[in-house]
mmCIF file of C-alpha atoms (C1' of nucleotides) in Angstrom:
data_model
loop_
_atom_site.group_PDB
_atom_site.id
_atom_site.type_symbol
_atom_site.label_atom_id
_atom_site.label_comp_id
_atom_site.label_asym_id
_atom_site.label_seq_id
_atom_site.Cartn_x
_atom_site.Cartn_y
_atom_site.Cartn_z
ATOM 1 C CA UNK A 1 59.303 118.615 7.583
ATOM 2 C CA UNK A 2 61.645 115.699 7.744
ATOM 3 C CA UNK A 3 64.333 115.624 10.358
ATOM 4 C CA UNK A 4 67.905 116.427 9.487
ATOM 5 C CA UNK A 5 71.133 114.916 10.684
ATOM 6 C CA UNK A 6 72.188 118.413 11.583
ATOM 7 C CA UNK A 7 69.021 120.381 12.147
ATOM 8 C CA UNK A 8 71.031 123.534 12.763
ATOM 9 C CA UNK A 9 72.955 123.269 9.550
ATOM 10 C CA UNK A 10 70.850 125.756 7.645
ATOM 11 C CA UNK A 11 70.865 128.243 10.481
ATOM 12 C CA UNK A 12 74.603 127.958 10.933
ATOM 13 C CA UNK A 13 75.079 128.740 7.252
ATOM 14 C CA UNK A 14 72.956 131.869 7.536
ATOM 15 C CA UNK A 15 74.900 133.003 10.591
ATOM 16 C CA UNK A 16 78.147 132.390 8.756
ATOM 17 C CA UNK A 17 76.911 134.393 5.770
ATOM 18 C CA UNK A 18 76.159 137.336 8.043
ATOM 19 C CA UNK A 19 79.604 137.131 9.568
ATOM 20 C CA UNK A 20 81.192 137.033 6.119
ATOM 21 C CA UNK A 21 79.334 140.122 4.929
ATOM 22 C CA UNK A 22 80.183 141.836 8.204
ATOM 23 C CA UNK A 23 83.882 141.229 7.745
ATOM 24 C CA UNK A 24 84.483 141.177 4.016
ATOM 25 C CA UNK A 25 81.527 142.977 2.587
ATOM 26 C CA UNK A 26 78.888 141.702 0.253
ATOM 27 C CA UNK A 27 81.454 141.310 -2.520
ATOM 28 C CA UNK A 28 83.234 138.698 -0.404
ATOM 29 C CA UNK A 29 80.164 136.523 -0.173
ATOM 30 C CA UNK A 30 80.382 133.261 -2.086
ATOM 31 C CA UNK A 31 79.337 129.686 -1.541
ATOM 32 C CA UNK A 32 82.900 128.856 -0.672
ATOM 33 C CA UNK A 33 83.598 131.663 1.779
ATOM 34 C CA UNK A 34 80.380 130.890 3.592
ATOM 35 C CA UNK A 35 81.146 127.195 3.633
ATOM 36 C CA UNK A 36 84.570 127.862 5.117
ATOM 37 C CA UNK A 37 83.182 130.251 7.722
ATOM 38 C CA UNK A 38 80.439 127.836 8.716
ATOM 39 C CA UNK A 39 82.892 124.929 8.636
ATOM 40 C CA UNK A 40 80.741 122.858 6.308
ATOM 41 C CA UNK A 41 81.628 121.404 2.911
ATOM 42 C CA UNK A 42 80.894 123.361 -0.222
ATOM 43 C CA UNK A 43 78.164 121.008 -1.331
ATOM 44 C CA UNK A 44 76.237 121.723 1.822
ATOM 45 C CA UNK A 45 75.789 125.421 1.103
ATOM 46 C CA UNK A 46 74.737 124.778 -2.464
ATOM 47 C CA UNK A 47 72.292 122.176 -1.284
ATOM 48 C CA UNK A 48 70.500 124.443 1.193
ATOM 49 C CA UNK A 49 70.691 127.537 -0.997
ATOM 50 C CA UNK A 50 70.688 126.825 -4.709
ATOM 51 C CA UNK A 51 71.640 130.407 -5.479
ATOM 52 C CA UNK A 52 73.442 133.197 -3.690
ATOM 53 C CA UNK A 53 70.342 135.356 -3.906
ATOM 54 C CA UNK A 54 68.476 132.827 -1.792
ATOM 55 C CA UNK A 55 71.197 132.989 0.809
ATOM 56 C CA UNK A 56 71.179 136.777 0.801
ATOM 57 C CA UNK A 57 67.431 136.867 1.234
ATOM 58 C CA UNK A 58 67.703 134.622 4.269
ATOM 59 C CA UNK A 59 70.548 136.701 5.712
ATOM 60 C CA UNK A 60 68.814 140.020 5.135
ATOM 61 C CA UNK A 61 65.606 138.733 6.640
ATOM 62 C CA UNK A 62 67.398 137.525 9.743
ATOM 63 C CA UNK A 63 69.333 140.783 10.091
ATOM 64 C CA UNK A 64 66.080 142.691 9.818
ATOM 65 C CA UNK A 65 64.432 140.602 12.471
ATOM 66 C CA UNK A 66 67.266 141.010 14.910
ATOM 67 C CA UNK A 67 67.286 144.754 14.305
ATOM 68 C CA UNK A 68 63.549 145.024 14.734
ATOM 69 C CA UNK A 69 63.826 143.040 17.915
ATOM 70 C CA UNK A 70 66.506 145.388 19.204
ATOM 71 C CA UNK A 71 64.341 148.408 18.486
ATOM 72 C CA UNK A 72 61.295 146.845 20.066
ATOM 73 C CA UNK A 73 63.277 145.763 23.114
ATOM 74 C CA UNK A 74 64.467 149.292 23.529
ATOM 75 C CA UNK A 75 60.942 150.171 24.448
ATOM 76 C CA UNK A 76 61.466 153.837 23.681
ATOM 77 C CA UNK A 77 58.590 153.800 21.263
ATOM 78 C CA UNK A 78 56.019 152.612 23.722
ATOM 79 C CA UNK A 79 55.369 155.761 25.706
ATOM 80 C CA UNK A 80 53.038 157.909 23.609
ATOM 81 C CA UNK A 81 53.862 160.962 25.730
ATOM 82 C CA UNK A 82 57.650 161.078 25.338
ATOM 83 C CA UNK A 83 59.591 163.204 22.893
ATOM 84 C CA UNK A 84 59.650 160.939 19.850
ATOM 85 C CA UNK A 85 62.304 162.945 18.016
ATOM 86 C CA UNK A 86 64.649 162.736 20.986
ATOM 87 C CA UNK A 87 63.993 159.032 21.382
ATOM 88 C CA UNK A 88 64.766 158.339 17.744
ATOM 89 C CA UNK A 89 67.886 160.464 17.813
ATOM 90 C CA UNK A 90 69.100 158.571 20.855
ATOM 91 C CA UNK A 91 68.405 155.201 19.243
ATOM 92 C CA UNK A 92 70.350 156.226 16.141
ATOM 93 C CA UNK A 93 73.235 157.307 18.331
ATOM 94 C CA UNK A 94 73.331 154.092 20.301
ATOM 95 C CA UNK A 95 73.145 152.129 17.101
ATOM 96 C CA UNK A 96 76.011 153.966 15.453
ATOM 97 C CA UNK A 97 78.309 154.026 18.435
ATOM 98 C CA UNK A 98 77.537 150.501 19.560
ATOM 99 C CA UNK A 99 77.747 148.182 16.622
ATOM 100 C CA UNK A 100 79.040 150.107 13.666
ATOM 101 C CA UNK A 101 79.972 146.998 11.716
ATOM 102 C CA UNK A 102 76.500 145.660 12.291
ATOM 103 C CA UNK A 103 74.945 148.822 10.926
ATOM 104 C CA UNK A 104 77.169 148.703 7.876
ATOM 105 C CA UNK A 105 76.174 145.115 7.313
ATOM 106 C CA UNK A 106 72.503 145.907 7.590
ATOM 107 C CA UNK A 107 72.815 148.793 5.154
ATOM 108 C CA UNK A 108 74.935 146.891 2.709
ATOM 109 C CA UNK A 109 72.356 144.154 2.448
ATOM 110 C CA UNK A 110 69.601 146.741 2.401
ATOM 111 C CA UNK A 111 71.199 148.706 -0.411
ATOM 112 C CA UNK A 112 72.011 145.609 -2.413
ATOM 113 C CA UNK A 113 68.296 145.457 -3.105
ATOM 114 C CA UNK A 114 68.848 148.311 -5.540
ATOM 115 C CA UNK A 115 70.196 145.887 -8.120
ATOM 116 C CA UNK A 116 68.838 142.556 -6.934
ATOM 117 C CA UNK A 117 65.106 142.274 -7.401
ATOM 118 C CA UNK A 118 65.042 139.217 -5.154
ATOM 119 C CA UNK A 119 65.994 141.362 -2.166
ATOM 120 C CA UNK A 120 63.514 144.131 -2.859
ATOM 121 C CA UNK A 121 60.531 142.622 -1.049
ATOM 122 C CA UNK A 122 62.625 142.015 2.056
ATOM 123 C CA UNK A 123 63.996 145.543 2.019
ATOM 124 C CA UNK A 124 60.513 146.944 1.534
ATOM 125 C CA UNK A 125 59.321 144.768 4.394
ATOM 126 C CA UNK A 126 61.898 146.333 6.678
ATOM 127 C CA UNK A 127 60.950 149.889 5.767
ATOM 128 C CA UNK A 128 57.268 149.079 6.160
ATOM 129 C CA UNK A 129 57.759 147.447 9.535
ATOM 130 C CA UNK A 130 59.662 150.410 10.866
ATOM 131 C CA UNK A 131 57.108 152.812 9.462
ATOM 132 C CA UNK A 132 54.344 150.861 11.105
ATOM 133 C CA UNK A 133 56.106 150.875 14.460
ATOM 134 C CA UNK A 134 56.410 154.644 14.225
ATOM 135 C CA UNK A 135 52.800 154.955 13.182
ATOM 136 C CA UNK A 136 51.827 154.103 16.723
ATOM 137 C CA UNK A 137 53.284 157.403 17.814
ATOM 138 C CA UNK A 138 52.386 159.617 14.873
ATOM 139 C CA UNK A 139 50.462 159.679 11.597
ATOM 140 C CA UNK A 140 51.550 157.467 8.681
ATOM 141 C CA UNK A 141 52.801 160.287 6.460
ATOM 142 C CA UNK A 142 55.033 161.618 9.197
ATOM 143 C CA UNK A 143 56.190 158.102 10.018
ATOM 144 C CA UNK A 144 57.284 157.522 6.455
ATOM 145 C CA UNK A 145 59.122 160.820 6.377
ATOM 146 C CA UNK A 146 60.876 159.983 9.625
ATOM 147 C CA UNK A 147 62.112 156.693 8.211
ATOM 148 C CA UNK A 148 63.369 158.461 5.099
ATOM 149 C CA UNK A 149 65.151 161.110 7.121
ATOM 150 C CA UNK A 150 66.743 158.535 9.400
ATOM 151 C CA UNK A 151 67.970 156.585 6.397
ATOM 152 C CA UNK A 152 69.433 159.764 4.957
ATOM 153 C CA UNK A 153 71.160 160.737 8.183
ATOM 154 C CA UNK A 154 72.604 157.262 8.465
ATOM 155 C CA UNK A 155 73.946 157.460 4.950
ATOM 156 C CA UNK A 156 75.558 160.822 5.551
ATOM 157 C CA UNK A 157 77.322 159.525 8.616
ATOM 158 C CA UNK A 158 78.419 156.261 7.032
ATOM 159 C CA UNK A 159 79.430 157.704 3.672
ATOM 160 C CA UNK A 160 81.044 160.988 4.524
ATOM 161 C CA UNK A 161 82.622 160.035 7.807
ATOM 162 C CA UNK A 162 81.001 162.950 9.565
ATOM 163 C CA UNK A 163 80.593 162.126 13.246
ATOM 164 C CA UNK A 164 77.004 161.606 14.351
ATOM 165 C CA UNK A 165 75.462 164.713 15.885
ATOM 166 C CA UNK A 166 72.559 163.717 18.104
ATOM 167 C CA UNK A 167 71.442 167.285 18.696
ATOM 168 C CA UNK A 168 71.238 167.920 14.978
ATOM 169 C CA UNK A 169 69.286 164.724 14.429
ATOM 170 C CA UNK A 170 66.833 165.591 17.197
ATOM 171 C CA UNK A 171 66.327 169.057 15.787
ATOM 172 C CA UNK A 172 65.533 168.027 12.212
ATOM 173 C CA UNK A 173 63.516 164.966 13.205
ATOM 174 C CA UNK A 174 61.483 167.315 15.372
ATOM 175 C CA UNK A 175 60.851 169.595 12.429
ATOM 176 C CA UNK A 176 59.426 166.750 10.385
ATOM 177 C CA UNK A 177 56.970 166.045 13.185
ATOM 178 C CA UNK A 178 55.742 169.598 13.429
ATOM 179 C CA UNK B 1 101.561 165.975 -20.133
ATOM 180 C CA UNK B 2 102.797 164.030 -23.074
ATOM 181 C CA UNK B 3 100.472 163.538 -25.989
ATOM 182 C CA UNK B 4 98.784 160.248 -26.619
ATOM 183 C CA UNK B 5 98.190 158.422 -29.828
ATOM 184 C CA UNK B 6 94.550 158.288 -28.850
ATOM 185 C CA UNK B 7 93.973 161.256 -26.572
ATOM 186 C CA UNK B 8 90.369 160.218 -26.008
ATOM 187 C CA UNK B 9 91.280 156.728 -24.931
ATOM 188 C CA UNK B 10 91.041 157.407 -21.233
ATOM 189 C CA UNK B 11 87.771 159.247 -21.565
ATOM 190 C CA UNK B 12 86.270 156.533 -23.711
ATOM 191 C CA UNK B 13 87.147 153.988 -21.061
ATOM 192 C CA UNK B 14 85.394 156.028 -18.372
ATOM 193 C CA UNK B 15 82.312 156.409 -20.533
ATOM 194 C CA UNK B 16 82.309 152.682 -21.192
ATOM 195 C CA UNK B 17 82.597 151.980 -17.464
ATOM 196 C CA UNK B 18 79.535 154.128 -16.798
ATOM 197 C CA UNK B 19 77.585 152.315 -19.477
ATOM 198 C CA UNK B 20 78.599 148.964 -18.013
ATOM 199 C CA UNK B 21 77.458 149.905 -14.519
ATOM 200 C CA UNK B 22 74.267 151.316 -15.959
ATOM 201 C CA UNK B 23 73.445 148.075 -17.736
ATOM 202 C CA UNK B 24 74.923 145.332 -15.615
ATOM 203 C CA UNK B 25 75.376 146.909 -12.236
ATOM 204 C CA UNK B 26 78.523 147.495 -10.299
ATOM 205 C CA UNK B 27 79.048 143.760 -9.899
ATOM 206 C CA UNK B 28 79.423 143.482 -13.659
ATOM 207 C CA UNK B 29 82.299 145.935 -13.754
ATOM 208 C CA UNK B 30 85.648 144.421 -14.580
ATOM 209 C CA UNK B 31 88.665 145.366 -16.645
ATOM 210 C CA UNK B 32 87.482 142.984 -19.308
ATOM 211 C CA UNK B 33 83.861 144.093 -19.546
ATOM 212 C CA UNK B 34 84.956 147.706 -19.741
ATOM 213 C CA UNK B 35 87.561 146.896 -22.361
ATOM 214 C CA UNK B 36 84.984 145.120 -24.474
ATOM 215 C CA UNK B 37 82.454 147.923 -24.106
ATOM 216 C CA UNK B 38 85.030 150.570 -24.986
ATOM 217 C CA UNK B 39 86.379 148.399 -27.795
ATOM 218 C CA UNK B 40 89.950 148.581 -26.559
ATOM 219 C CA UNK B 41 92.273 145.730 -25.623
ATOM 220 C CA UNK B 42 92.452 144.536 -22.037
ATOM 221 C CA UNK B 43 95.939 145.905 -21.511
ATOM 222 C CA UNK B 44 94.721 149.384 -22.288
ATOM 223 C CA UNK B 45 92.277 149.529 -19.369
ATOM 224 C CA UNK B 46 94.840 148.182 -16.947
ATOM 225 C CA UNK B 47 97.343 150.686 -18.198
ATOM 226 C CA UNK B 48 95.168 153.744 -17.646
ATOM 227 C CA UNK B 49 93.638 152.438 -14.415
ATOM 228 C CA UNK B 50 95.909 150.183 -12.413
ATOM 229 C CA UNK B 51 93.050 149.133 -10.179
ATOM 230 C CA UNK B 52 89.288 148.929 -10.446
ATOM 231 C CA UNK B 53 88.956 151.397 -7.601
ATOM 232 C CA UNK B 54 90.730 154.011 -9.682
ATOM 233 C CA UNK B 55 88.314 153.430 -12.513
ATOM 234 C CA UNK B 56 85.330 153.654 -10.183
ATOM 235 C CA UNK B 57 86.584 156.900 -8.708
ATOM 236 C CA UNK B 58 86.859 158.393 -12.183
ATOM 237 C CA UNK B 59 83.392 157.126 -13.126
ATOM 238 C CA UNK B 60 81.743 158.337 -9.929
ATOM 239 C CA UNK B 61 83.374 161.731 -10.251
ATOM 240 C CA UNK B 62 82.177 162.112 -13.809
ATOM 241 C CA UNK B 63 78.645 160.995 -12.905
ATOM 242 C CA UNK B 64 78.624 163.532 -10.089
ATOM 243 C CA UNK B 65 79.729 166.320 -12.342
ATOM 244 C CA UNK B 66 77.109 165.595 -14.939
ATOM 245 C CA UNK B 67 74.446 165.430 -12.218
ATOM 246 C CA UNK B 68 75.587 168.678 -10.639
ATOM 247 C CA UNK B 69 75.572 170.283 -14.040
ATOM 248 C CA UNK B 70 72.020 169.105 -14.623
ATOM 249 C CA UNK B 71 70.885 170.554 -11.315
ATOM 250 C CA UNK B 72 72.660 173.829 -11.905
ATOM 251 C CA UNK B 73 71.280 174.079 -15.418
ATOM 252 C CA UNK B 74 67.816 173.622 -14.044
ATOM 253 C CA UNK B 75 68.189 177.015 -12.481
ATOM 254 C CA UNK B 76 65.443 176.350 -9.972
ATOM 255 C CA UNK B 77 67.781 177.129 -7.120
ATOM 256 C CA UNK B 78 68.671 180.598 -8.279
ATOM 257 C CA UNK B 79 65.549 182.497 -7.319
ATOM 258 C CA UNK B 80 65.774 183.181 -3.578
ATOM 259 C CA UNK B 81 62.070 184.008 -3.422
ATOM 260 C CA UNK B 82 60.578 180.806 -4.831
ATOM 261 C CA UNK B 83 59.224 177.901 -2.836
ATOM 262 C CA UNK B 84 62.374 175.850 -2.279
ATOM 263 C CA UNK B 85 60.522 172.755 -1.086
ATOM 264 C CA UNK B 86 58.370 172.733 -4.194
ATOM 265 C CA UNK B 87 61.388 173.268 -6.428
ATOM 266 C CA UNK B 88 63.258 170.381 -4.871
ATOM 267 C CA UNK B 89 60.246 168.097 -5.029
ATOM 268 C CA UNK B 90 59.868 168.889 -8.707
ATOM 269 C CA UNK B 91 63.544 168.264 -9.416
ATOM 270 C CA UNK B 92 63.332 164.883 -7.700
ATOM 271 C CA UNK B 93 60.290 164.027 -9.762
ATOM 272 C CA UNK B 94 61.879 164.970 -13.051
ATOM 273 C CA UNK B 95 64.951 163.028 -12.118
ATOM 274 C CA UNK B 96 63.076 159.872 -11.239
ATOM 275 C CA UNK B 97 60.734 159.886 -14.178
ATOM 276 C CA UNK B 98 63.313 160.976 -16.711
ATOM 277 C CA UNK B 99 66.384 158.856 -16.362
ATOM 278 C CA UNK B 100 65.702 156.137 -13.848
ATOM 279 C CA UNK B 101 68.635 154.004 -14.948
ATOM 280 C CA UNK B 102 70.881 157.020 -14.566
ATOM 281 C CA UNK B 103 69.658 157.595 -11.035
ATOM 282 C CA UNK B 104 70.220 153.965 -10.150
ATOM 283 C CA UNK B 105 73.714 154.180 -11.550
ATOM 284 C CA UNK B 106 74.469 157.289 -9.569
ATOM 285 C CA UNK B 107 73.200 155.722 -6.368
ATOM 286 C CA UNK B 108 74.925 152.445 -6.928
ATOM 287 C CA UNK B 109 78.272 154.143 -7.259
ATOM 288 C CA UNK B 110 77.394 156.447 -4.386
ATOM 289 C CA UNK B 111 76.478 153.588 -2.087
ATOM 290 C CA UNK B 112 79.495 151.538 -3.057
ATOM 291 C CA UNK B 113 81.465 154.052 -1.022
ATOM 292 C CA UNK B 114 80.110 152.281 2.046
ATOM 293 C CA UNK B 115 82.646 149.511 1.583
ATOM 294 C CA UNK B 116 85.281 151.112 -0.606
ATOM 295 C CA UNK B 117 87.243 153.764 1.234
ATOM 296 C CA UNK B 118 88.655 155.033 -2.052
ATOM 297 C CA UNK B 119 85.210 156.209 -3.101
ATOM 298 C CA UNK B 120 84.373 157.899 0.178
ATOM 299 C CA UNK B 121 85.961 161.271 -0.578
ATOM 300 C CA UNK B 122 84.149 161.488 -3.901
ATOM 301 C CA UNK B 123 80.821 160.585 -2.323
ATOM 302 C CA UNK B 124 81.390 163.114 0.438
ATOM 303 C CA UNK B 125 82.275 165.681 -2.209
ATOM 304 C CA UNK B 126 78.946 165.133 -3.887
ATOM 305 C CA UNK B 127 76.961 165.525 -0.672
ATOM 306 C CA UNK B 128 78.933 168.618 0.255
ATOM 307 C CA UNK B 129 78.474 170.230 -3.152
ATOM 308 C CA UNK B 130 74.743 169.699 -3.038
ATOM 309 C CA UNK B 131 74.574 170.981 0.526
ATOM 310 C CA UNK B 132 76.491 174.062 -0.487
ATOM 311 C CA UNK B 133 74.202 174.737 -3.426
ATOM 312 C CA UNK B 134 71.236 174.560 -1.076
ATOM 313 C CA UNK B 135 72.974 176.786 1.425
ATOM 314 C CA UNK B 136 72.423 179.679 -0.927
ATOM 315 C CA UNK B 137 68.725 179.395 -0.240
ATOM 316 C CA UNK B 138 68.700 178.414 3.410
ATOM 317 C CA UNK B 139 70.941 177.928 6.426
ATOM 318 C CA UNK B 140 73.583 175.148 6.446
ATOM 319 C CA UNK B 141 71.854 172.966 9.035
ATOM 320 C CA UNK B 142 68.634 172.956 7.081
ATOM 321 C CA UNK B 143 70.533 172.360 3.864
ATOM 322 C CA UNK B 144 72.182 169.276 5.303
ATOM 323 C CA UNK B 145 68.855 167.971 6.544
ATOM 324 C CA UNK B 146 67.294 168.539 3.133
ATOM 325 C CA UNK B 147 70.014 166.514 1.462
ATOM 326 C CA UNK B 148 69.524 163.709 3.965
ATOM 327 C CA UNK B 149 65.788 163.692 3.483
ATOM 328 C CA UNK B 150 66.094 163.697 -0.285
ATOM 329 C CA UNK B 151 68.492 160.776 -0.130
ATOM 330 C CA UNK B 152 66.048 158.923 2.080
ATOM 331 C CA UNK B 153 63.095 159.609 -0.190
ATOM 332 C CA UNK B 154 65.116 158.451 -3.167
ATOM 333 C CA UNK B 155 65.987 155.241 -1.402
ATOM 334 C CA UNK B 156 62.400 154.544 -0.463
ATOM 335 C CA UNK B 157 61.296 154.960 -4.045
ATOM 336 C CA UNK B 158 64.135 152.943 -5.541
ATOM 337 C CA UNK B 159 64.114 150.163 -2.959
ATOM 338 C CA UNK B 160 60.453 149.613 -2.222
ATOM 339 C CA UNK B 161 59.059 150.320 -5.658
ATOM 340 C CA UNK B 162 56.632 152.863 -4.246
ATOM 341 C CA UNK B 163 55.789 155.390 -6.915
ATOM 342 C CA UNK B 164 57.159 158.862 -6.300
ATOM 343 C CA UNK B 165 54.649 161.199 -4.658
ATOM 344 C CA UNK B 166 55.626 164.787 -5.354
ATOM 345 C CA UNK B 167 53.018 166.241 -3.028
ATOM 346 C CA UNK B 168 54.304 164.145 -0.154
ATOM 347 C CA UNK B 169 57.885 165.160 -0.888
ATOM 348 C CA UNK B 170 56.951 168.827 -1.007
ATOM 349 C CA UNK B 171 55.083 168.562 2.271
ATOM 350 C CA UNK B 172 57.859 166.927 4.298
ATOM 351 C CA UNK B 173 60.642 168.956 2.702
ATOM 352 C CA UNK B 174 58.664 172.015 3.688
ATOM 353 C CA UNK B 175 58.474 170.837 7.273
ATOM 354 C CA UNK B 176 62.237 170.525 7.483
ATOM 355 C CA UNK B 177 62.541 174.134 6.393
ATOM 356 C CA UNK B 178 60.146 175.467 8.958
ATOM 357 C "C1'" DA C 1 119.148 161.618 -36.627
ATOM 358 C "C1'" DT C 2 118.837 159.123 -32.662
ATOM 359 C "C1'" DC C 3 117.458 157.743 -28.356
ATOM 360 C "C1'" DC C 4 114.106 157.352 -24.659
ATOM 361 C "C1'" DC C 5 110.015 156.396 -22.656
ATOM 362 C "C1'" DA C 6 105.056 157.040 -22.377
ATOM 363 C "C1'" DT C 7 101.592 154.599 -24.505
ATOM 364 C "C1'" DG C 8 99.427 150.606 -26.598
ATOM 365 C "C1'" DC C 9 98.858 145.604 -27.238
ATOM 366 C "C1'" DG C 10 98.622 140.533 -26.650
ATOM 367 C "C1'" DT C 11 99.159 136.611 -23.812
ATOM 368 C "C1'" DA C 12 99.714 133.789 -19.987
ATOM 369 C "C1'" DC C 13 99.106 132.319 -15.154
ATOM 370 C "C1'" DG C 14 97.137 131.338 -10.753
ATOM 371 C "C1'" DA C 15 93.231 132.133 -7.956
ATOM 372 C "C1'" DG C 16 88.454 132.102 -7.232
ATOM 373 C "C1'" DT C 17 83.768 131.363 -8.901
ATOM 374 C "C1'" DG C 18 79.006 128.922 -9.816
ATOM 375 C "C1'" DT C 19 77.356 124.743 -10.989
ATOM 376 C "C1'" DA C 20 76.707 119.969 -11.759
ATOM 377 C "C1'" DC C 21 76.885 115.373 -10.572
ATOM 378 C "C1'" DA C 22 77.947 110.873 -8.493
ATOM 379 C "C1'" DC C 23 78.227 108.788 -4.293
ATOM 380 C "C1'" DA C 24 77.486 108.170 0.980
ATOM 381 C "C1'" DT C 25 74.437 108.190 4.830
ATOM 382 C "C1'" DC C 26 70.503 108.009 7.611
ATOM 383 C "C1'" DG C 27 65.157 108.630 8.722
ATOM 384 C "C1'" DT C 28 60.966 107.461 7.275
ATOM 385 C "C1'" DT C 29 57.610 104.880 5.187
ATOM 386 C "C1'" DG C 30 55.624 100.774 3.493
ATOM 387 C "C1'" DC D 1 63.221 94.363 7.216
ATOM 388 C "C1'" DA D 2 63.598 96.639 2.737
ATOM 389 C "C1'" DA D 3 63.241 100.332 -0.260
ATOM 390 C "C1'" DC D 4 63.117 105.057 -1.047
ATOM 391 C "C1'" DG D 5 63.954 109.772 -0.646
ATOM 392 C "C1'" DA D 6 65.852 113.635 1.861
ATOM 393 C "C1'" DT D 7 70.149 115.204 3.417
ATOM 394 C "C1'" DG D 8 75.203 115.490 3.376
ATOM 395 C "C1'" DT D 9 79.818 115.184 0.914
ATOM 396 C "C1'" DG D 10 83.590 115.350 -2.336
ATOM 397 C "C1'" DT D 11 85.308 116.387 -6.808
ATOM 398 C "C1'" DA D 12 85.601 118.084 -11.311
ATOM 399 C "C1'" DC D 13 84.715 121.415 -15.123
ATOM 400 C "C1'" DA D 14 84.379 125.529 -17.544
ATOM 401 C "C1'" DC D 15 84.552 130.151 -16.834
ATOM 402 C "C1'" DT D 16 85.955 134.972 -15.342
ATOM 403 C "C1'" DC D 17 88.862 137.587 -12.799
ATOM 404 C "C1'" DG D 18 93.094 140.700 -11.590
ATOM 405 C "C1'" DT D 19 97.615 141.072 -12.535
ATOM 406 C "C1'" DA D 20 102.018 140.797 -14.561
ATOM 407 C "C1'" DC D 21 105.084 140.783 -18.238
ATOM 408 C "C1'" DG D 22 107.345 141.151 -22.850
ATOM 409 C "C1'" DC D 23 107.152 143.381 -26.856
ATOM 410 C "C1'" DA D 24 105.665 147.040 -30.501
ATOM 411 C "C1'" DT D 25 105.257 151.797 -31.728
ATOM 412 C "C1'" DG D 26 105.752 156.431 -32.455
ATOM 413 C "C1'" DG D 27 106.210 161.350 -30.416
ATOM 414 C "C1'" DG D 28 109.272 164.486 -28.233
ATOM 415 C "C1'" DA D 29 113.764 165.642 -26.428
ATOM 416 C "C1'" DT D 30 118.588 165.947 -27.311
#
DNA sequence: ATCCCATGCGTACGAGTGTACACATCGTTG
DNA sequence: CAACGATGTGTACACTCGTACGCATGGGAT
């Protein structure tokens, strides 16, 4: 890998893309908006990412990694004796109350995979990673169901505006684990 | 309400919008694409729907109604003695194998509500209607959880490309009802 | 019969878009 | 040191978009 004049250029563009999606939504993402946000010329974004899909893949992957890191750092999933349902419900709560915009961003990129085949592998990767993390505390079938249920609860909260009810989440997550 | 020269105009535009989203995705929706698909002049679409949001609301509402009608017509939810989990799992299966493009359309409009406040009420309406239908067979908390889980399962199938596993769906839906 | 206005139609404009391409710059390689 | 290629930059083009506006038309009210 040859050196660059600005070795951080590519990374700065990805960061800028994430900020743009955070603030203006995926529809506001374009080579130009990203270039402006990253304070680089237009040609620079098109050079590093020939197509917008490429840029979205990079952004989604980075968002996934930072999320996964946050979950792992939480450490709630390490103790095989704890109440997994309660732990998950608490994590969801912290996530929703803490960085709502971040969650919306993550889900917007995630859901964009529905129409953009290029994003599908990355989205699948995310679901698989999470499932695998949960598999350390329960069987794979249950883990998959837990991920599905968490996704669904998230959607209900984000789409309908219903406030998050941690007790409810703990209850139904617990049922899935029975 | 005054008569129109073409009383079906408005309806034809909505139908065309649904076809456009079905084929090209929500990103391909514009006054012009809809006008072309409906075979009406550009000015006609802007007259009936001042903004794209208005058009999307109408389209989402119509998609919801046709979906709700399909579920109701299925009649599987009427018998209070049957195995609800199995019924739901079967409905999901028929839905996914029958009209995949239709499901993607429905979800794309549904998920667009994440960023478009105008669509939120309609999306919430859909979730509430479904929850209420299920409430006739179980308690409200369980009904809400079932809707969430079904949404999550749908997402997993649509996003990761995993084939739909009816047995798995029946199993985990059953656990939520326990 | 006449007027009014909802409805329908065509066009034009400015803004924003992806993309392409020519040129500048610097690190590396020979 | 010289040449070459990777990286960075600026500009231009063709296109689509939302929106606005003027005008045509014909049904319903007076």
